[in-house]
Amino acid sequence: MSYSELELNRIAKIERMRERGEEPYPHRVERTHRIDEARAAYEAAVAAGADTHNTGVEATICGRLRSLRSMGRTAFCHVEDEGGRLQLMLRSNDLGKEWLKQFEKDYDLGDFVEAKGSLMLTRTGEVTLLVSALRMISKAIRALPSAKEVVDEETGERTVYSAFDNPEARYRERYADLAVNPDVREVFRSRAKVVSSIRRTLDDANFLEVETPVLQPIYGGAAARPFTTHHNQLKQELYLRISFELYLKRLLVGNIERVYEIGRDFRNEGVSYKHNPEFTQVEFYWAYADYFDVMDLTEQMIGNAAKAVFGGTTVGEYEGHEIDFGKFQRIRLADAIQEKTGIDFTQFTTQEALAAEMKAKDIKCDPAMPRGKLIDKLISDFVEPFLIQPTFLYDYPIEISPLAKKSADDPLIVERFEGFVAGMELCNAFTELNDPIDQENRFKLLQDMYGSEDDEGHPIDEDYIRAMSYGMPPNGGFGMGIDRLTMLLTNKHSIREVLLFPHLRDDKQD
RNA sequence: GGGUCUGUAGCUCAGUGGUAGAGCAGGUGACUUUUAAUCACUUGGUCGGGGGUUCGACUCCCUCCAGGCCUACCA
């Protein structure tokens, strides 16, 4: 580790302090009030009749120095903790001329301090701690990428000059980003609310939370390429899971009727504003329910999450659109595609017929694409981008849904729905296929379809079929990307903004 | 993977063939109610890395690295 001049300067301050017998990294600190509590104590005292300029309310606060203005015999600074910011006033009359001189020399923005004093109002009307004692509790060697800030007295609005907003630097040094940008901290508070709200919704509906293997000998349950790894002692190839589905449904076989998992999935695919190699999913499986029951619960779950974030209302804003997360429109997929393209895919039951119809309608596509992929393309090109308000599309083609149960009316359709908001796929659910013979045939069909292409081929999970053959209750299942839901509820256009440490390449110098 | 834009001081940015700049941060000093405090002086740079063209390259060319946006892949 090499130090810049600025850092060497601060290291010298540490040495200077130690020579004076001050430890810049003490083991224990005292804190009587968080900053919001100190403010509340001030307000309470004033309400009870105390003199605003001398309330007599004592408080010891701890936090980071975020501003520093030295006026000679008086210095002002702001200290920030999780409860906000509070101004400190340091006077040489109270602390001694020499002490204040040393303070000005040895304390920097970003240092953590413990300040003891009494609460008062300054002439300019700011609640302030008039300090009787202050000490360093953790010296910062690097300067935070701190910006100049001004808070408008009337609106309370914070204007930041030269803010730390380079995305790469912010993601690589998320700690600095969090320390300096309060709105970033707020995003992750919202994310935590989303997760706990989902958990509460499912717990309240008597679902059991479980954990299933991340390291799997056979991956499955989704259309994605996996990461591979290796167990040295067992000499075994393993995959990082791409979904929880096949393990959770085994639990239905085991007479667990309502089960869910919240955890990390890993997909070895391209990255984009809505894709990160690892991401957080919630999946649940619900015995004796079908996909319409799942729609109802989904609506409730997402509405609750929105309320948790927005504070009581399900209505939020995303990229300029007002969105009500509490209500999903329900549209049959075939109707949605027909409306946008004039093609009713249910009338074109073979790949050839559908490809010909798309060609007739001047829709460009690879003529070798399987029928399911053609339909998928119609969805993503003509329907998905226009689904701004929450919408469930339902009744999907069987080819792209190997784990969903066939419709009783149409053998080419399965009971599946996907939820979309703001033109983005958010969740995926179906009445789960529980017929082991049908399931085996579907797996084989897929192998025939993709077997030659390494990328798309998936291994058949024989044990999953074995489990199902013991009897799996009819059930509805559901999966949703929590990162994407958080994007929608925090009005962020990039998944990286809702991941604390998004994946980045090594930043080697050469 | 493809297209495109970007990378200059700790942070935010200007500079586009001729001695590397500003604001803030940092340093020294002045100032007993400031709040983007102010004022004076001042330190700080492999101009993302490497190669080339040129008398001379932050600037032009090639290449590599990293990031943003778009796009592609995504039972």
Coordinates of C-alpha atoms (C1' of nucleotides) in Angstrom, one line a residue:
Chain A
M1 CA 0.0 0.0 0.0
S2 CA 1.5 3.3 -1.0
Y3 CA 0.2 6.6 0.4
S4 CA -0.5 9.9 -1.3
E5 CA 0.8 13.1 0.2
L6 CA -2.6 13.7 1.6
E7 CA -2.6 10.3 3.3
L8 CA 0.9 10.7 4.7
N9 CA -0.2 14.0 6.1
R10 CA -3.0 12.3 8.0
I11 CA -0.7 9.5 9.2
A12 CA 1.5 12.2 10.6
K13 CA -1.4 13.6 12.5
I14 CA -2.0 10.2 14.1
E15 CA 1.6 10.1 15.3
R16 CA 1.3 13.6 16.6
M17 CA -1.8 12.7 18.6
R18 CA -0.2 9.6 20.0
E19 CA 2.8 11.7 21.1
R20 CA 0.4 13.9 23.0
G21 CA -1.1 10.8 24.6
E22 CA -4.3 10.8 22.6
E23 CA -5.3 7.5 21.1
P24 CA -7.0 8.0 17.7
Y25 CA -8.6 4.5 17.8
P26 CA -9.9 4.0 21.3
H27 CA -11.5 0.8 22.3
R28 CA -14.6 2.1 23.9
V29 CA -16.8 5.2 23.4
E30 CA -19.6 6.8 25.1
R31 CA -22.8 7.7 23.3
T32 CA -25.9 8.9 25.1
H33 CA -28.0 10.1 22.1
R34 CA -28.2 9.3 18.4
I35 CA -28.5 12.6 16.6
D36 CA -32.2 12.4 15.9
E37 CA -32.6 11.6 19.6
A38 CA -30.6 14.6 20.6
R39 CA -32.7 16.8 18.5
A40 CA -35.9 15.3 20.0
A41 CA -34.4 16.0 23.5
Y42 CA -33.8 19.6 22.5
E43 CA -37.3 20.0 21.1
A44 CA -38.8 18.5 24.3
A45 CA -36.8 20.8 26.5
V46 CA -37.9 23.9 24.6
A47 CA -41.5 22.7 24.6
A48 CA -41.2 22.5 28.4
G49 CA -40.0 26.1 28.5
A50 CA -36.2 25.9 28.4
D51 CA -34.2 28.8 27.0
T52 CA -33.3 27.9 23.4
H53 CA -29.8 29.3 23.8
N54 CA -29.1 27.3 26.9
T55 CA -31.4 24.3 27.3
G56 CA -29.2 22.6 29.8
V57 CA -29.8 19.3 27.9
E58 CA -26.6 17.3 27.9
A59 CA -25.7 14.9 25.2
T60 CA -22.8 12.8 23.9
I61 CA -23.0 12.0 20.3
C62 CA -20.7 10.0 18.0
G63 CA -20.4 10.2 14.2
R64 CA -18.4 11.3 11.2
L65 CA -17.2 14.8 10.7
R66 CA -18.8 16.0 7.5
S67 CA -18.0 19.7 7.5
L68 CA -15.5 21.9 9.3
R69 CA -15.3 25.7 9.5
S70 CA -12.7 27.2 11.7
M71 CA -13.1 30.8 12.7
G72 CA -10.1 31.4 14.8
R73 CA -11.4 31.2 18.4
T74 CA -14.5 29.4 17.3
A75 CA -15.0 26.4 15.1
F76 CA -18.2 24.9 13.7
C77 CA -18.5 21.4 12.2
H78 CA -21.3 18.9 11.4
V79 CA -21.3 15.4 12.7
E80 CA -23.3 12.8 10.9
D81 CA -24.7 9.5 12.2
E82 CA -27.6 7.3 11.2
G83 CA -29.9 9.8 12.8
G84 CA -28.8 12.7 10.6
R85 CA -26.5 15.6 11.1
L86 CA -25.9 17.9 14.0
Q87 CA -23.8 21.0 14.2
L88 CA -21.1 21.3 16.8
M89 CA -19.8 24.6 18.1
L90 CA -16.3 24.6 19.6
R91 CA -15.1 27.7 21.5
S92 CA -11.7 28.3 22.8
N93 CA -13.3 29.8 25.9
D94 CA -14.7 26.4 26.7
L95 CA -12.0 24.1 25.4
G96 CA -8.8 26.2 25.6
K97 CA -6.9 28.1 22.9
E98 CA -4.3 25.4 22.5
W99 CA -6.8 22.6 22.3
L100 CA -8.7 24.3 19.6
K101 CA -5.5 24.9 17.7
Q102 CA -4.7 21.2 17.8
F103 CA -8.2 20.3 16.8
E104 CA -7.9 22.5 13.7
K105 CA -4.7 20.9 12.8
D106 CA -5.4 17.2 13.5
Y107 CA -9.1 16.7 12.7
D108 CA -10.3 16.2 9.2
L109 CA -13.4 15.5 7.3
G110 CA -14.3 11.9 7.5
D111 CA -12.9 11.3 11.0
F112 CA -15.2 9.7 13.6
V113 CA -15.5 11.8 16.8
E114 CA -17.3 11.6 20.1
A115 CA -18.6 15.0 21.2
K116 CA -20.1 15.9 24.6
G117 CA -21.9 19.1 25.3
S118 CA -25.2 20.8 25.7
L119 CA -27.8 21.5 23.2
M120 CA -28.6 25.1 22.1
L121 CA -29.8 27.2 19.3
T122 CA -27.3 29.4 17.5
R123 CA -27.9 33.0 16.4
T124 CA -28.6 31.7 12.9
G125 CA -31.2 29.3 14.2
E126 CA -29.5 26.0 14.0
V127 CA -29.8 23.4 16.8
T128 CA -26.2 22.9 17.9
L129 CA -24.2 21.0 20.4
L130 CA -22.0 23.5 22.4
V131 CA -19.1 21.2 23.0
S132 CA -17.5 20.7 26.4
A133 CA -15.3 17.8 25.3
L134 CA -14.5 16.1 22.0
R135 CA -12.1 13.3 21.1
M136 CA -11.1 11.3 18.1
I137 CA -12.6 7.8 18.0
S138 CA -11.4 6.8 14.6
K139 CA -9.1 8.7 12.3
A140 CA -9.6 8.5 8.6
I141 CA -6.5 8.3 6.5
R142 CA -8.1 8.6 3.1
A143 CA -10.3 11.6 2.3
L144 CA -13.9 10.7 1.5
P145 CA -14.9 11.8 -2.0
S146 CA -17.0 14.4 -0.2
A147 CA -18.8 17.1 -2.0
K148 CA -19.7 20.5 -0.9
E149 CA -23.3 20.6 0.2
V150 CA -25.7 23.3 1.1
V151 CA -29.1 22.7 2.8
D152 CA -31.7 25.2 1.9
E153 CA -33.1 26.5 5.2
E154 CA -36.7 26.9 4.0
T155 CA -37.2 23.8 1.9
G156 CA -34.6 21.6 3.7
E157 CA -33.5 20.6 0.2
R158 CA -29.9 19.5 -0.1
T159 CA -27.8 20.7 -3.0
V160 CA -24.6 18.9 -3.7
Y161 CA -21.7 20.3 -5.6
S162 CA -19.3 18.0 -7.4
A163 CA -21.1 15.0 -6.0
F164 CA -19.4 11.6 -6.0
D165 CA -21.4 10.2 -8.9
N166 CA -19.0 8.3 -11.2
P167 CA -20.8 5.0 -11.5
E168 CA -17.7 2.8 -11.7
A169 CA -16.0 4.5 -8.7
R170 CA -19.3 4.3 -6.7
Y171 CA -19.7 0.6 -7.4
R172 CA -16.1 -0.3 -6.7
E173 CA -16.0 1.7 -3.5
R174 CA -19.5 1.3 -2.4
Y175 CA -18.4 2.0 1.2
A176 CA -17.5 5.5 0.1
D177 CA -20.6 5.9 -1.9
L178 CA -22.7 4.9 1.1
A179 CA -20.8 7.2 3.4
V180 CA -21.2 10.2 1.2
N181 CA -24.6 9.7 -0.6
P182 CA -27.5 9.4 1.8
D183 CA -30.0 8.6 -1.0
V184 CA -27.9 5.4 -1.7
R185 CA -28.2 4.3 1.9
E186 CA -32.0 4.9 1.5
V187 CA -32.2 2.5 -1.5
F188 CA -30.8 -0.3 0.5
R189 CA -33.1 0.5 3.4
S190 CA -35.9 0.1 0.9
R191 CA -34.5 -3.1 -0.4
A192 CA -34.5 -4.5 3.1
K193 CA -38.1 -3.5 3.5
V194 CA -39.0 -5.3 0.3
V195 CA -37.4 -8.5 1.4
S196 CA -38.9 -8.4 4.9
S197 CA -42.3 -7.6 3.5
I198 CA -42.2 -10.5 1.1
R199 CA -41.2 -12.8 3.9
R200 CA -44.0 -11.4 6.1
T201 CA -46.6 -11.9 3.4
L202 CA -45.6 -15.5 2.9
D203 CA -45.1 -16.3 6.6
D204 CA -48.6 -14.9 7.3
A205 CA -50.0 -17.2 4.6
N206 CA -48.4 -20.1 6.4
F207 CA -45.6 -20.8 4.0
L208 CA -42.5 -22.5 5.4
E209 CA -39.2 -20.8 4.7
V210 CA -36.4 -23.3 3.7
E211 CA -32.9 -23.4 2.3
T212 CA -31.9 -25.7 -0.5
P213 CA -28.5 -26.4 -2.0
V214 CA -26.7 -23.7 -3.9
L215 CA -24.1 -26.2 -5.1
Q216 CA -25.9 -28.7 -7.2
P217 CA -24.8 -31.8 -9.2
I218 CA -27.5 -31.2 -11.8
Y219 CA -28.9 -27.7 -12.4
G220 CA -32.4 -27.0 -13.7
G221 CA -35.6 -25.1 -13.3
A222 CA -34.8 -22.3 -15.6
A223 CA -33.4 -21.5 -19.1
A224 CA -29.9 -20.4 -18.3
R225 CA -26.3 -21.4 -18.5
P226 CA -24.8 -22.2 -15.1
F227 CA -21.5 -21.5 -13.4
T228 CA -19.5 -24.7 -12.8
T229 CA -17.3 -25.5 -9.9
H230 CA -15.5 -28.5 -8.5
H231 CA -15.3 -30.2 -5.2
N232 CA -11.7 -31.2 -4.7
Q233 CA -12.0 -34.0 -2.2
L234 CA -15.1 -35.6 -3.7
K235 CA -13.7 -35.1 -7.2
Q236 CA -17.2 -33.9 -8.2
E237 CA -18.3 -31.4 -10.8
L238 CA -20.9 -29.0 -9.3
Y239 CA -23.0 -26.2 -10.6
L240 CA -24.2 -23.0 -8.9
R241 CA -28.0 -23.2 -8.9
I242 CA -29.9 -21.3 -11.6
S243 CA -33.2 -21.7 -9.8
F244 CA -34.6 -23.3 -6.6
E245 CA -37.6 -24.8 -8.4
L246 CA -36.7 -28.5 -8.6
Y247 CA -35.6 -28.7 -5.0
L248 CA -38.6 -26.8 -3.6
K249 CA -41.1 -29.0 -5.5
R250 CA -39.4 -32.1 -4.1
L251 CA -40.5 -30.7 -0.7
L252 CA -44.2 -30.8 -1.8
V253 CA -43.6 -34.5 -2.4
G254 CA -42.5 -34.6 1.2
N255 CA -45.9 -33.3 2.4
I256 CA -44.8 -29.8 3.0
E257 CA -47.7 -27.9 1.5
R258 CA -46.5 -24.4 1.4
V259 CA -42.9 -23.6 1.0
Y260 CA -40.7 -20.8 -0.1
E261 CA -37.1 -19.7 -0.4
I262 CA -35.4 -16.3 -0.7
G263 CA -31.9 -16.6 -1.9
R264 CA -29.3 -16.2 -4.6
D265 CA -29.3 -17.6 -8.1
F266 CA -26.4 -17.6 -10.5
R267 CA -26.6 -17.4 -14.2
N268 CA -23.7 -17.4 -16.5
E269 CA -25.1 -15.0 -19.1
G270 CA -24.6 -11.5 -20.3
V271 CA -25.0 -8.6 -18.0
S272 CA -27.3 -5.6 -18.6
Y273 CA -29.2 -3.0 -16.7
K274 CA -31.5 -5.8 -15.6
H275 CA -29.1 -8.8 -15.4
N276 CA -26.4 -9.4 -12.8
P277 CA -24.5 -12.8 -12.7
E278 CA -25.9 -13.4 -9.2
F279 CA -29.3 -12.1 -8.2
T280 CA -31.9 -12.6 -5.5
Q281 CA -35.0 -14.6 -6.1
V282 CA -38.1 -15.6 -4.2
E283 CA -39.8 -18.7 -5.2
F284 CA -42.8 -20.3 -3.5
Y285 CA -44.8 -23.5 -4.1
W286 CA -48.4 -23.9 -2.9
A287 CA -50.2 -27.2 -2.8
Y288 CA -53.8 -27.3 -3.8
A289 CA -53.6 -23.9 -5.6
D290 CA -53.5 -23.1 -9.3
Y291 CA -52.1 -20.2 -11.2
F292 CA -55.1 -18.0 -10.6
D293 CA -54.6 -18.4 -6.9
V294 CA -51.0 -17.6 -7.4
M295 CA -51.9 -14.4 -9.3
D296 CA -54.0 -13.3 -6.3
L297 CA -51.2 -13.9 -3.8
T298 CA -48.6 -12.2 -6.1
E299 CA -50.8 -9.1 -6.3
Q300 CA -51.0 -9.1 -2.5
M301 CA -47.3 -9.7 -2.1
I302 CA -46.2 -6.9 -4.4
G303 CA -48.8 -4.5 -3.1
N304 CA -47.5 -5.1 0.4
A305 CA -43.9 -4.6 -0.7
A306 CA -44.9 -1.3 -2.3
K307 CA -46.7 -0.2 0.9
A308 CA -43.6 -1.1 2.9
V309 CA -41.5 1.2 0.7
F310 CA -43.9 4.0 0.0
G311 CA -45.4 4.1 3.4
G312 CA -49.0 2.9 3.1
T313 CA -49.8 3.4 -0.6
T314 CA -49.3 1.0 -3.4
V315 CA -48.8 3.9 -5.8
G316 CA -45.3 4.8 -6.9
E317 CA -43.4 6.4 -9.7
Y318 CA -41.1 4.8 -12.2
E319 CA -39.3 6.7 -15.0
G320 CA -42.1 9.3 -15.0
H321 CA -45.0 6.9 -15.0
E322 CA -47.3 6.7 -12.0
I323 CA -47.7 3.0 -11.2
D324 CA -50.1 1.3 -8.9
F325 CA -48.3 -1.8 -7.7
G326 CA -51.4 -3.1 -6.0
K327 CA -53.4 -4.1 -9.1
F328 CA -52.4 -6.2 -12.1
Q329 CA -54.3 -6.3 -15.3
R330 CA -54.8 -9.8 -16.6
I331 CA -54.5 -10.5 -20.3
R332 CA -54.3 -13.8 -22.2
L333 CA -50.9 -13.9 -23.9
A334 CA -52.6 -14.8 -27.2
D335 CA -54.8 -11.8 -27.0
A336 CA -52.0 -9.5 -26.2
I337 CA -49.9 -10.7 -29.1
Q338 CA -52.9 -10.6 -31.5
E339 CA -53.6 -7.0 -30.5
K340 CA -50.1 -5.8 -31.2
T341 CA -49.2 -8.0 -34.3
G342 CA -52.5 -9.3 -35.7
I343 CA -51.2 -12.8 -35.2
D344 CA -53.2 -15.4 -33.1
F345 CA -50.4 -17.9 -32.4
T346 CA -52.9 -20.5 -31.2
Q347 CA -54.1 -20.7 -34.9
F348 CA -50.5 -21.5 -36.1
T349 CA -49.7 -24.8 -34.4
T350 CA -46.6 -25.7 -36.2
Q351 CA -43.3 -23.9 -36.5
E352 CA -43.6 -23.7 -40.3
A353 CA -47.1 -22.1 -40.1
L354 CA -46.1 -19.5 -37.6
A355 CA -42.8 -18.6 -39.3
A356 CA -44.7 -18.2 -42.6
E357 CA -47.3 -16.0 -40.9
M358 CA -44.7 -13.8 -39.3
K359 CA -43.0 -13.5 -42.6
A360 CA -46.3 -12.5 -44.2
K361 CA -46.6 -9.8 -41.5
D362 CA -43.1 -8.6 -42.3
I363 CA -41.7 -9.6 -38.9
K364 CA -38.1 -10.4 -39.1
C365 CA -37.0 -13.6 -37.5
D366 CA -34.6 -16.5 -37.8
P367 CA -36.7 -19.0 -39.8
A368 CA -35.0 -21.9 -38.0
M369 CA -36.2 -20.7 -34.6
P370 CA -38.5 -23.3 -32.9
R371 CA -42.1 -22.2 -32.5
G372 CA -41.7 -21.4 -28.8
K373 CA -38.9 -19.1 -29.5
L374 CA -40.8 -17.4 -32.2
I375 CA -43.6 -16.7 -29.8
D376 CA -41.1 -15.6 -27.2
K377 CA -39.8 -13.1 -29.8
L378 CA -43.3 -11.8 -30.4
I379 CA -43.7 -11.2 -26.7
S380 CA -40.4 -9.4 -26.1
D381 CA -40.5 -7.3 -29.3
F382 CA -44.2 -6.3 -29.5
V383 CA -45.8 -6.8 -26.1
E384 CA -43.4 -6.6 -23.2
P385 CA -42.1 -3.0 -23.9
F386 CA -45.6 -1.7 -23.8
L387 CA -46.6 -3.3 -20.5
I388 CA -46.0 -0.2 -18.3
Q389 CA -48.7 -0.7 -15.8
P390 CA -48.6 -4.0 -13.8
T391 CA -49.9 -6.8 -16.0
F392 CA -50.1 -10.5 -15.9
L393 CA -49.9 -12.2 -19.3
Y394 CA -51.3 -15.8 -19.0
D395 CA -51.6 -19.0 -20.9
Y396 CA -48.2 -19.6 -22.5
P397 CA -47.1 -21.9 -25.3
I398 CA -46.0 -25.3 -24.1
E399 CA -42.7 -25.2 -25.9
I400 CA -41.1 -22.6 -23.6
S401 CA -42.7 -24.0 -20.4
P402 CA -41.5 -27.5 -19.7
L403 CA -42.4 -27.5 -16.0
A404 CA -45.9 -26.1 -16.3
K405 CA -49.1 -28.0 -16.5
K406 CA -51.0 -28.2 -19.8
S407 CA -54.3 -26.4 -20.1
A408 CA -57.3 -28.7 -19.9
D409 CA -58.6 -27.1 -23.1
D410 CA -55.6 -26.8 -25.3
P411 CA -52.7 -29.2 -25.3
L412 CA -50.4 -26.6 -26.8
I413 CA -51.0 -24.2 -24.0
V414 CA -49.9 -24.3 -20.4
E415 CA -51.3 -22.7 -17.3
R416 CA -48.5 -20.1 -16.9
F417 CA -48.4 -16.4 -16.3
E418 CA -45.7 -13.8 -16.2
G419 CA -45.9 -10.4 -14.5
F420 CA -44.6 -7.3 -16.2
V421 CA -44.1 -3.7 -14.9
A422 CA -42.5 -0.8 -16.8
G423 CA -41.7 -3.0 -19.8
M424 CA -39.7 -5.4 -17.7
E425 CA -40.4 -9.0 -16.8
L426 CA -40.8 -9.3 -13.1
C427 CA -42.1 -12.7 -12.2
N428 CA -43.0 -16.1 -13.7
A429 CA -45.5 -18.6 -12.3
F430 CA -47.5 -21.6 -13.3
T431 CA -49.8 -24.4 -12.3
E432 CA -47.0 -26.9 -11.8
L433 CA -46.7 -30.0 -13.8
N434 CA -47.1 -32.9 -11.4
D435 CA -47.6 -35.8 -13.8
P436 CA -44.3 -37.7 -13.7
I437 CA -44.7 -39.4 -17.1
D438 CA -45.7 -36.1 -18.8
Q439 CA -42.7 -34.5 -17.1
E440 CA -40.3 -37.1 -18.3
N441 CA -41.6 -36.7 -21.9
R442 CA -41.2 -32.9 -21.7
F443 CA -37.6 -33.2 -20.6
K444 CA -37.0 -35.6 -23.5
L445 CA -38.6 -33.3 -26.0
L446 CA -36.4 -30.5 -24.8
Q447 CA -33.4 -32.7 -25.2
D448 CA -34.4 -33.6 -28.7
M449 CA -35.0 -29.9 -29.5
Y450 CA -31.7 -28.6 -28.0
G451 CA -29.6 -31.7 -27.5
S452 CA -27.3 -31.0 -30.3
E453 CA -26.6 -27.5 -29.1
D454 CA -24.4 -27.6 -26.0
D455 CA -25.5 -24.2 -24.8
E456 CA -29.2 -24.9 -24.6
G457 CA -29.2 -28.5 -23.7
H458 CA -30.1 -29.3 -20.1
P459 CA -29.4 -32.5 -18.3
I460 CA -32.5 -34.5 -17.2
D461 CA -32.9 -34.6 -13.4
E462 CA -33.8 -38.2 -13.0
D463 CA -34.2 -37.8 -9.2
Y464 CA -36.7 -35.1 -9.7
I465 CA -38.9 -37.4 -11.8
R466 CA -38.3 -40.1 -9.2
A467 CA -39.6 -37.7 -6.5
M468 CA -42.6 -36.7 -8.6
S469 CA -43.4 -40.4 -9.1
Y470 CA -44.0 -40.8 -5.4
G471 CA -46.9 -38.3 -6.0
M472 CA -46.8 -34.6 -6.0
P473 CA -50.0 -32.7 -5.0
P474 CA -51.4 -30.3 -7.5
N475 CA -49.8 -26.9 -6.9
G476 CA -49.1 -23.5 -8.1
G477 CA -45.5 -22.1 -8.1
F478 CA -44.0 -18.7 -8.4
G479 CA -40.6 -17.0 -8.9
M480 CA -39.7 -13.3 -8.8
G481 CA -36.5 -11.3 -9.1
I482 CA -36.2 -9.2 -5.9
D483 CA -33.6 -7.0 -7.5
R484 CA -36.0 -6.0 -10.2
L485 CA -38.8 -5.4 -7.9
T486 CA -36.5 -3.2 -5.8
M487 CA -35.6 -1.3 -9.0
L488 CA -39.2 -0.6 -9.7
L489 CA -40.0 0.5 -6.1
T490 CA -36.9 2.7 -5.8
N491 CA -37.1 4.2 -9.3
K492 CA -33.7 2.9 -10.4
H493 CA -33.0 2.1 -14.0
S494 CA -30.0 -0.2 -13.3
I495 CA -29.9 -3.4 -11.3
R496 CA -26.4 -2.3 -10.1
E497 CA -28.1 0.5 -8.2
V498 CA -30.0 -2.0 -6.0
L499 CA -27.0 -4.4 -5.5
L500 CA -24.6 -3.3 -2.8
F501 CA -21.6 -4.9 -4.7
P502 CA -22.6 -5.4 -8.3
H503 CA -20.3 -7.6 -10.4
L504 CA -17.5 -5.7 -12.1
R505 CA -14.4 -6.8 -14.0
D506 CA -11.0 -6.6 -12.3
D507 CA -9.6 -3.2 -12.6
K508 CA -6.1 -4.2 -13.4
Q509 CA -3.9 -1.4 -14.6
D510 CA -2.7 -3.2 -17.8
Chain B
rG1 C1' -20.3 -10.8 -28.4
rG2 C1' -21.4 -6.1 -31.6
rG3 C1' -22.1 -0.6 -31.8
rU4 C1' -21.2 4.0 -29.4
rC5 C1' -19.4 7.4 -25.8
rU6 C1' -16.1 8.0 -21.7
rG7 C1' -11.2 7.6 -18.7
rU8 C1' -6.8 14.4 -17.0
rA9 C1' -5.1 16.2 -9.1
rG10 C1' -8.5 12.9 -3.4
rC11 C1' -13.8 14.5 -5.8
rU12 C1' -16.3 17.2 -10.0
rC13 C1' -14.6 18.9 -14.6
rA14 C1' -12.0 22.3 -18.5
rG15 C1' -8.0 21.8 -21.9
rU16 C1' -7.7 18.8 -28.6
rG17 C1' 0.0 19.3 -31.8
rG18 C1' 4.0 23.8 -28.7
rU19 C1' 6.0 24.9 -20.6
rA20 C1' -0.7 20.4 -17.8
rG21 C1' -5.5 24.1 -15.6
rA22 C1' -10.1 25.5 -12.3
rG23 C1' -13.5 24.8 -8.1
rC24 C1' -13.8 22.0 -3.8
rA25 C1' -10.6 18.8 -0.6
rG26 C1' -5.2 19.1 1.4
rG27 C1' -0.9 22.6 3.7
rU28 C1' 0.6 27.6 6.1
rG29 C1' -1.5 31.9 8.2
rA30 C1' -5.7 35.7 9.6
rC31 C1' -10.6 35.7 11.9
rU32 C1' -15.0 34.4 18.9
rU33 C1' -22.1 32.6 15.7
rU34 C1' -20.4 30.1 10.8
rU35 C1' -23.2 27.0 7.5
rA36 C1' -20.7 26.0 -0.4
rA37 C1' -17.9 30.7 5.7
rU38 C1' -14.4 34.4 3.9
rC39 C1' -9.4 36.3 2.7
rA40 C1' -3.9 35.7 1.5
rC41 C1' -0.2 32.4 0.2
rU42 C1' 0.6 27.2 -1.2
rU43 C1' 1.4 21.6 -2.1
rG44 C1' -0.4 18.0 -5.3
rG45 C1' -0.4 14.9 -12.0
rU46 C1' 2.9 7.5 -14.9
rC47 C1' -3.3 13.1 -18.6
rG48 C1' -6.3 4.5 -17.9
rG49 C1' -1.8 0.9 -19.8
rG50 C1' 1.5 -0.2 -24.0
rG51 C1' 3.2 0.9 -28.9
rG52 C1' 3.5 4.2 -33.2
rU53 C1' 3.6 9.1 -36.2
rU54 C1' 6.1 13.8 -35.2
rC55 C1' 11.5 18.3 -34.0
rG56 C1' 7.6 18.0 -30.2
rA57 C1' 1.6 14.0 -28.3
rC58 C1' -3.2 14.9 -22.9
rU59 C1' -4.3 16.1 -28.1
rC60 C1' -3.3 12.3 -34.2
rC61 C1' -3.0 6.6 -35.3
rC62 C1' -2.9 1.3 -33.5
rU63 C1' -3.7 -1.9 -29.6
rC64 C1' -5.0 -3.4 -24.7
rC65 C1' -7.7 -2.4 -19.9
rA66 C1' -12.0 -0.5 -17.3
rG67 C1' -16.8 1.9 -17.2
rG68 C1' -21.7 4.2 -19.1
rC69 C1' -25.5 3.8 -22.7
rC70 C1' -27.7 0.9 -26.8
rU71 C1' -27.9 -4.0 -28.7
rA72 C1' -27.4 -9.3 -28.6
rC73 C1' -27.7 -13.9 -25.6
rC74 C1' -31.2 -15.4 -21.7
rA75 C1' -36.9 -23.8 -21.9

